[in-house]
Structure formats: C-alpha cells, structure tokens
Amino acid sequence: RGVHLLSRRLEDAMGRTLDAGGQAMLLLNRRGYANYIACPDHRCGWMMTCDYCDATMVYHKDQRLPAGGMVRCHHCTAEQLLPATCPTCGKKVTVFGLGTQRVEEELERVFAGLRVMRMDSDTMRSGKDYHESLQSFRRGEVDVLLGTQMIAKGLDFPNVRLVGVISADTSLHFPDFRASERTFQLVAQGAGRAGRGDGEKPGNV
C-alpha cells in the first residue's frame, strides 16, 4: 500500500467508532493531493516551484484533465497542468507528500463503503455548499468529515465521537515565530469537536 497516511492507532479507533454508530472528524490543514512535485533522481534535484512567487507547487488530482491533474500555487493561485517529465533530465516526475484529497482516497480504500465528505476551499465554493454539507453530516448521511482548518472550530455535532489530527506537527515547521502557538491552537480547537453529546458517549482525540 505504500506510505500510510493514517496511523494504525487512528485506523483502529475509526473502526471502533464507526462500528458503534458514531461519526468521526479528521483534520489535515493541507488541501490538494500532494505538496511536492519533483524529479525522482536525487542527482538532478529538480523540484517544481511557482514561476511567479517561487513557492512550492501543489498537485491537485483531477481525472477530467489529460494529465490526471493540475498543479497550483497556494500563494498566488497560478495554475498549470502536471508536467509528465522533469524539464532538466527528462525522467518521469514523481509527486509525494499529502493533502486532503490523498487522505480521502486512502480512507475509501481502507474502509469499504465509507461515506466521506471532504471540506476544504476546493470543495466548498460558496456558503451554500458549506451549509448543505454540514446539514448532511448532522443528519448522519456522512460517516467521516475530512477537512482543513474550516472544520476545527465552531461545529457542534453530538454524534462525533472521534477527532483525528493527521500530520499534526506539519505546521510547526512554518517560517513563523508563532508556529508552535498556532499549531497548538488548531489542534486544541479540533479536539473540542469530539464528545459534545450527552456524556454517555465520550469523545476520543
């Protein structure tokens, strides 16, 4: 299966939660499919960065496109198709890293028949999308709500018995002296979404 995006502990906890009729929320503050597009040859060292602002490009999977997806800069929103080969040495490019799209794909592979809803700025185009998605989750039509920081605070669903934070330490490495405080704040807010029911069904984080 390659790289596991979900820890074995989180997989087991999700299985128990879903078997008991509960819902889960998974927080990953990184959208897209993979956040590095690079040459597989370490001697070459090419990595795809934005032509306009030099930020690392992010791969967004889309089977409707000829290349299977596009790459997008999350800083200046520049976009282009995923290149097939390395412009420096001609080898087939590789994509690695993780984002909400890739986690959604793994969830559907690990848990057969799982009803997953992904909530990030790629899927929520309007306030109406956001409202309708949350109502669907509240009605129990969705088993797992997977999203970025937009699901971390302000949501109150009594049947959410598990909150999982994926790759929680990623934001610690941001070039910001407040990175540790912001990471703690996001994780603490996300944790507060679990166990908001009647007390007989405690939440796990």
Coordinates of N, CA and C in Angstrom, one line a residue, residues 64-203:
R64 N -10.5 14.4 -14.9 CA -11.1 15.0 -16.1 C -10.0 15.7 -17.0
L65 N -8.8 15.9 -16.4 CA -7.8 16.6 -17.2 C -6.9 15.6 -17.9
P66 N -6.3 15.9 -19.0 CA -5.4 14.9 -19.8 C -4.3 14.4 -18.9
A67 N -3.7 15.3 -18.1 CA -2.5 14.9 -17.3 C -2.9 14.3 -16.0
G68 N -4.2 14.1 -15.7 CA -4.7 13.5 -14.5 C -4.8 14.5 -13.3
G69 N -4.4 15.7 -13.6 CA -4.5 16.7 -12.5 C -3.8 18.0 -12.9
M70 N -3.8 18.9 -12.0 CA -3.1 20.2 -12.2 C -2.2 20.5 -11.0
V71 N -1.3 21.5 -11.2 CA -0.5 22.0 -10.1 C -0.9 23.4 -9.9
R72 N -0.9 23.8 -8.6 CA -1.4 25.1 -8.3 C -0.6 25.7 -7.2
C73 N -0.3 27.0 -7.3 CA 0.4 27.7 -6.2 C -0.7 28.2 -5.2
H74 N -0.5 27.9 -4.0 CA -1.5 28.3 -3.0 C -1.2 29.7 -2.4
H75 N -0.2 30.3 -3.0 CA 0.1 31.7 -2.6 C -0.5 32.7 -3.6
C76 N -0.1 32.5 -4.9 CA -0.6 33.5 -5.9 C -1.7 32.9 -6.8
T77 N -2.1 31.6 -6.6 CA -3.1 30.9 -7.4 C -2.8 30.6 -8.8
A78 N -1.5 30.7 -9.2 CA -1.1 30.3 -10.6 C -1.3 28.8 -10.8
E79 N -1.8 28.4 -12.0 CA -2.1 27.0 -12.2 C -1.5 26.6 -13.6
Q80 N -1.2 25.3 -13.7 CA -0.8 24.7 -14.9 C -1.0 23.2 -14.8
L81 N -0.9 22.5 -16.0 CA -1.1 21.1 -16.0 C 0.1 20.4 -15.3
L82 N -0.1 19.2 -14.8 CA 1.0 18.5 -14.2 C 2.0 18.0 -15.3
P83 N 3.3 18.4 -15.2 CA 4.2 18.0 -16.2 C 4.5 16.5 -16.2
A84 N 4.7 15.9 -17.3 CA 4.9 14.4 -17.4 C 6.3 14.1 -17.1
T85 N 7.3 14.9 -17.5 CA 8.7 14.6 -17.3 C 9.4 15.8 -16.7
C86 N 10.6 15.5 -16.1 CA 11.4 16.5 -15.5 C 12.0 17.4 -16.6
P87 N 11.9 18.7 -16.5 CA 12.4 19.6 -17.6 C 13.9 19.6 -17.6
T88 N 14.6 19.1 -16.6 CA 16.0 19.2 -16.5 C 16.7 17.9 -17.1
C89 N 16.1 16.7 -16.7 CA 16.8 15.5 -17.2 C 15.8 14.5 -17.9
G90 N 14.5 14.9 -18.0 CA 13.6 14.1 -18.8 C 13.0 12.9 -18.1
K91 N 13.3 12.6 -16.9 CA 12.7 11.5 -16.1 C 11.3 11.8 -15.8
K92 N 10.5 10.7 -15.6 CA 9.1 10.9 -15.2 C 9.0 11.5 -13.8
V93 N 8.3 12.6 -13.7 CA 8.2 13.3 -12.4 C 7.5 12.4 -11.4
T94 N 7.7 12.7 -10.1 CA 7.0 12.0 -9.0 C 6.3 13.0 -8.1
V95 N 5.2 12.6 -7.6 CA 4.5 13.5 -6.6 C 4.5 12.8 -5.3
F96 N 4.8 13.6 -4.2 CA 4.7 13.0 -2.9 C 4.3 14.0 -1.9
G97 N 4.1 13.6 -0.6 CA 3.5 14.5 0.4 C 2.1 14.1 0.5
L98 N 1.3 14.9 1.2 CA -0.1 14.6 1.4 C -0.9 15.8 1.5
G99 N -2.2 15.6 1.2 CA -3.2 16.7 1.3 C -4.6 16.0 1.5
T100 N -5.6 16.8 1.7 CA -6.9 16.2 2.0 C -7.4 15.2 0.9
Q101 N -7.1 15.5 -0.4 CA -7.5 14.7 -1.5 C -6.9 13.3 -1.3
R102 N -5.7 13.2 -1.0 CA -5.0 11.9 -0.9 C -5.5 11.1 0.4
V103 N -5.8 11.8 1.4 CA -6.3 11.2 2.6 C -7.7 10.6 2.3
E104 N -8.5 11.4 1.6 CA -9.8 10.9 1.2 C -9.7 9.6 0.4
E105 N -8.8 9.5 -0.5 CA -8.5 8.4 -1.3 C -8.2 7.1 -0.5
E106 N -7.3 7.4 0.5 CA -6.9 6.3 1.4 C -8.0 5.8 2.3
L107 N -8.8 6.7 2.8 CA -10.0 6.4 3.6 C -10.9 5.4 2.8
E108 N -11.2 5.8 1.6 CA -12.1 5.0 0.8 C -11.5 3.6 0.4
R109 N -10.2 3.5 0.4 CA -9.5 2.2 0.2 C -9.5 1.4 1.4
V110 N -9.3 2.0 2.6 CA -9.2 1.2 3.8 C -10.5 0.8 4.4
F111 N -11.5 1.7 4.3 CA -12.8 1.4 4.9 C -13.9 1.2 3.7
A112 N -14.2 0.0 3.4 CA -15.1 -0.2 2.3 C -16.5 0.4 2.6
G113 N -17.1 1.1 1.6 CA -18.4 1.6 1.8 C -18.5 2.9 2.7
L114 N -17.3 3.4 3.1 CA -17.3 4.6 4.0 C -17.9 5.8 3.2
R115 N -18.7 6.5 4.0 CA -19.2 7.8 3.4 C -18.4 8.9 3.9
V116 N -17.5 9.5 3.0 CA -16.6 10.5 3.4 C -17.0 11.8 2.8
M117 N -16.9 12.9 3.5 CA -17.1 14.2 2.9 C -15.9 15.1 3.1
R118 N -15.3 15.6 2.0 CA -14.1 16.4 2.1 C -14.5 17.9 2.1
M119 N -14.1 18.6 3.1 CA -14.4 20.0 3.3 C -13.2 20.9 3.3
D120 N -12.9 21.5 2.2 CA -11.8 22.4 2.1 C -12.2 23.5 1.0
S121 N -11.3 24.4 0.8 CA -11.7 25.5 -0.1 C -11.8 25.1 -1.6
D122 N -11.4 23.8 -1.9 CA -11.6 23.3 -3.3 C -13.0 22.8 -3.4
T123 N -13.6 22.2 -2.4 CA -14.9 21.6 -2.5 C -16.0 22.6 -2.1
M124 N -15.7 23.5 -1.2 CA -16.7 24.4 -0.7 C -16.6 25.8 -1.4
R125 N -17.3 25.9 -2.5 CA -17.2 27.1 -3.4 C -18.1 28.2 -2.9
S126 N -19.0 27.9 -2.0 CA -19.9 29.0 -1.6 C -20.4 28.7 -0.2
G127 N -21.0 29.7 0.5 CA -21.6 29.5 1.8 C -22.7 28.5 1.8
K128 N -23.4 28.4 0.6 CA -24.5 27.4 0.5 C -23.9 25.9 0.5
D129 N -22.8 25.7 -0.2 CA -22.1 24.4 -0.2 C -21.7 24.0 1.3
Y130 N -21.2 25.0 2.0 CA -20.7 24.7 3.4 C -21.9 24.4 4.2
H131 N -23.0 25.1 4.2 CA -24.2 24.9 5.0 C -24.8 23.5 4.7
E132 N -25.0 23.2 3.4 CA -25.6 22.0 3.0 C -24.8 20.8 3.4
S133 N -23.4 20.9 3.3 CA -22.6 19.8 3.7 C -22.7 19.5 5.2
L134 N -22.7 20.6 6.0 CA -22.8 20.4 7.4 C -24.1 19.8 7.8
Q135 N -25.2 20.2 7.1 CA -26.5 19.6 7.4 C -26.6 18.2 7.1
S136 N -25.9 17.8 6.0 CA -25.8 16.4 5.6 C -25.1 15.6 6.7
F137 N -24.0 16.1 7.2 CA -23.3 15.4 8.2 C -24.1 15.3 9.5
R138 N -24.8 16.4 9.9 CA -25.7 16.4 11.1 C -26.8 15.3 11.0
R139 N -27.3 15.1 9.8 CA -28.4 14.1 9.6 C -27.8 12.7 9.6
G140 N -26.5 12.5 9.6 CA -26.0 11.2 9.7 C -25.8 10.6 8.3
E141 N -25.8 11.4 7.3 CA -25.7 10.9 5.9 C -24.2 10.7 5.5
V142 N -23.3 11.2 6.4 CA -21.9 11.1 6.2 C -21.3 10.5 7.4
D143 N -20.3 9.6 7.2 CA -19.6 8.9 8.4 C -18.4 9.7 8.9
V144 N -17.7 10.3 7.9 CA -16.4 10.9 8.3 C -16.4 12.3 7.6
L145 N -16.1 13.3 8.3 CA -15.9 14.7 7.8 C -14.4 14.9 7.8
L146 N -13.8 15.1 6.6 CA -12.4 15.3 6.5 C -12.2 16.7 6.0
G147 N -11.4 17.5 6.7 CA -11.2 18.9 6.2 C -10.0 19.6 6.8
T148 N -9.9 20.8 6.3 CA -8.8 21.7 6.7 C -9.3 22.5 8.0
Q149 N -8.7 23.6 8.3 CA -9.0 24.3 9.5 C -10.4 24.8 9.5
M150 N -11.1 24.8 8.4 CA -12.5 25.3 8.4 C -13.4 24.4 9.3
I151 N -13.0 23.1 9.6 CA -13.8 22.3 10.4 C -13.3 22.2 11.9
A152 N -12.3 23.0 12.2 CA -11.7 22.9 13.5 C -12.4 23.7 14.6
K153 N -13.2 24.6 14.3 CA -13.9 25.4 15.4 C -15.3 25.7 15.0
G154 N -16.1 25.9 16.1 CA -17.5 26.3 15.9 C -18.5 25.3 15.5
L155 N -18.1 24.0 15.3 CA -19.0 23.0 14.9 C -19.4 22.2 16.1
D156 N -20.7 21.8 16.2 CA -21.2 21.1 17.4 C -22.1 20.0 16.9
F157 N -21.5 18.7 16.8 CA -22.3 17.6 16.4 C -22.2 16.5 17.5
P158 N -23.3 16.2 18.1 CA -23.3 15.3 19.3 C -22.8 13.9 19.0
N159 N -22.9 13.4 17.7 CA -22.6 12.1 17.4 C -21.1 11.9 17.0
V160 N -20.3 13.0 17.0 CA -18.9 12.9 16.7 C -18.2 12.4 17.9
R161 N -17.7 11.2 17.8 CA -17.1 10.5 19.0 C -15.6 10.4 18.8
L162 N -15.1 10.8 17.6 CA -13.6 10.7 17.4 C -13.2 11.9 16.5
V163 N -12.1 12.5 16.9 CA -11.4 13.5 16.1 C -10.0 13.0 15.9
G164 N -9.6 13.0 14.7 CA -8.2 12.6 14.4 C -7.5 13.8 13.7
V165 N -6.3 14.1 14.2 CA -5.5 15.1 13.5 C -4.3 14.5 12.8
I166 N -4.3 14.6 11.5 CA -3.3 13.9 10.7 C -2.1 14.9 10.4
S167 N -0.9 14.3 10.6 CA 0.3 15.1 10.4 C 0.3 16.4 11.2
A168 N 0.0 16.2 12.5 CA -0.3 17.4 13.4 C 0.9 18.4 13.5
D169 N 2.1 17.8 13.3 CA 3.3 18.7 13.5 C 3.8 19.4 12.3
T170 N 3.0 19.2 11.2 CA 3.5 19.9 9.9 C 3.7 21.4 10.1
S171 N 2.7 22.0 10.7 CA 2.7 23.5 10.7 C 3.7 24.0 11.7
L172 N 4.4 23.1 12.5 CA 5.4 23.6 13.4 C 6.6 24.1 12.6
H173 N 6.8 23.6 11.3 CA 7.9 24.0 10.5 C 7.7 25.2 9.7
F174 N 6.6 25.9 9.8 CA 6.3 27.1 9.0 C 7.3 28.2 9.5
P175 N 7.7 29.0 8.6 CA 8.7 30.1 8.9 C 7.9 31.3 9.6
D176 N 7.4 31.0 10.8 CA 6.7 31.9 11.6 C 7.0 31.7 13.1
F177 N 7.4 32.7 13.8 CA 7.8 32.6 15.2 C 6.6 32.2 16.0
R178 N 5.4 32.3 15.5 CA 4.2 31.9 16.2 C 3.7 30.5 15.8
A179 N 4.5 29.7 15.1 CA 4.1 28.5 14.5 C 3.6 27.5 15.6
S180 N 4.4 27.4 16.7 CA 4.0 26.5 17.8 C 2.7 26.8 18.4
E181 N 2.5 28.1 18.7 CA 1.2 28.5 19.3 C 0.0 28.3 18.3
R182 N 0.2 28.6 17.1 CA -0.8 28.4 16.1 C -1.1 26.9 15.9
T183 N -0.1 26.0 16.0 CA -0.3 24.6 15.9 C -1.1 24.1 17.1
F184 N -0.7 24.5 18.3 CA -1.5 24.1 19.5 C -2.9 24.6 19.4
Q185 N -3.1 25.8 19.0 CA -4.5 26.4 18.9 C -5.3 25.6 17.9
L186 N -4.8 25.2 16.8 CA -5.6 24.5 15.8 C -5.9 23.1 16.3
V187 N -4.9 22.4 16.9 CA -5.2 21.0 17.4 C -6.2 21.1 18.6
A188 N -6.0 22.1 19.5 CA -7.0 22.2 20.6 C -8.4 22.5 20.1
Q189 N -8.5 23.3 19.1 CA -9.8 23.7 18.6 C -10.4 22.4 18.0
G190 N -9.6 21.7 17.2 CA -10.1 20.5 16.6 C -10.5 19.4 17.6
A191 N -9.8 19.3 18.7 CA -10.1 18.3 19.7 C -11.4 18.6 20.4
G192 N -11.8 19.9 20.4 CA -13.0 20.3 21.1 C -14.3 19.9 20.3
R193 N -14.1 19.3 19.1 CA -15.3 18.9 18.3 C -15.8 17.5 18.8
A194 N -15.0 16.8 19.6 CA -15.3 15.4 20.0 C -16.1 15.4 21.3
G195 N -17.0 14.5 21.5 CA -17.6 14.3 22.8 C -18.5 15.4 23.2
R196 N -19.3 15.9 22.2 CA -20.2 17.0 22.6 C -21.6 16.6 22.8
G197 N -21.8 15.2 23.0 CA -23.1 14.7 23.2 C -23.5 14.7 24.6
D198 N -24.2 13.7 25.0 CA -24.9 13.7 26.4 C -24.0 13.2 27.5
G199 N -22.7 12.9 27.2 CA -21.8 12.5 28.2 C -21.7 10.9 28.4
E200 N -22.7 10.2 27.9 CA -22.7 8.8 27.9 C -21.8 8.2 26.8
K201 N -21.6 9.0 25.8 CA -20.7 8.6 24.7 C -19.5 9.5 24.6
P202 N -18.5 9.3 25.4 CA -17.4 10.2 25.4 C -16.6 10.3 24.1
G203 N -16.0 11.4 23.9 CA -15.2 11.5 22.6 C -13.8 11.2 22.8

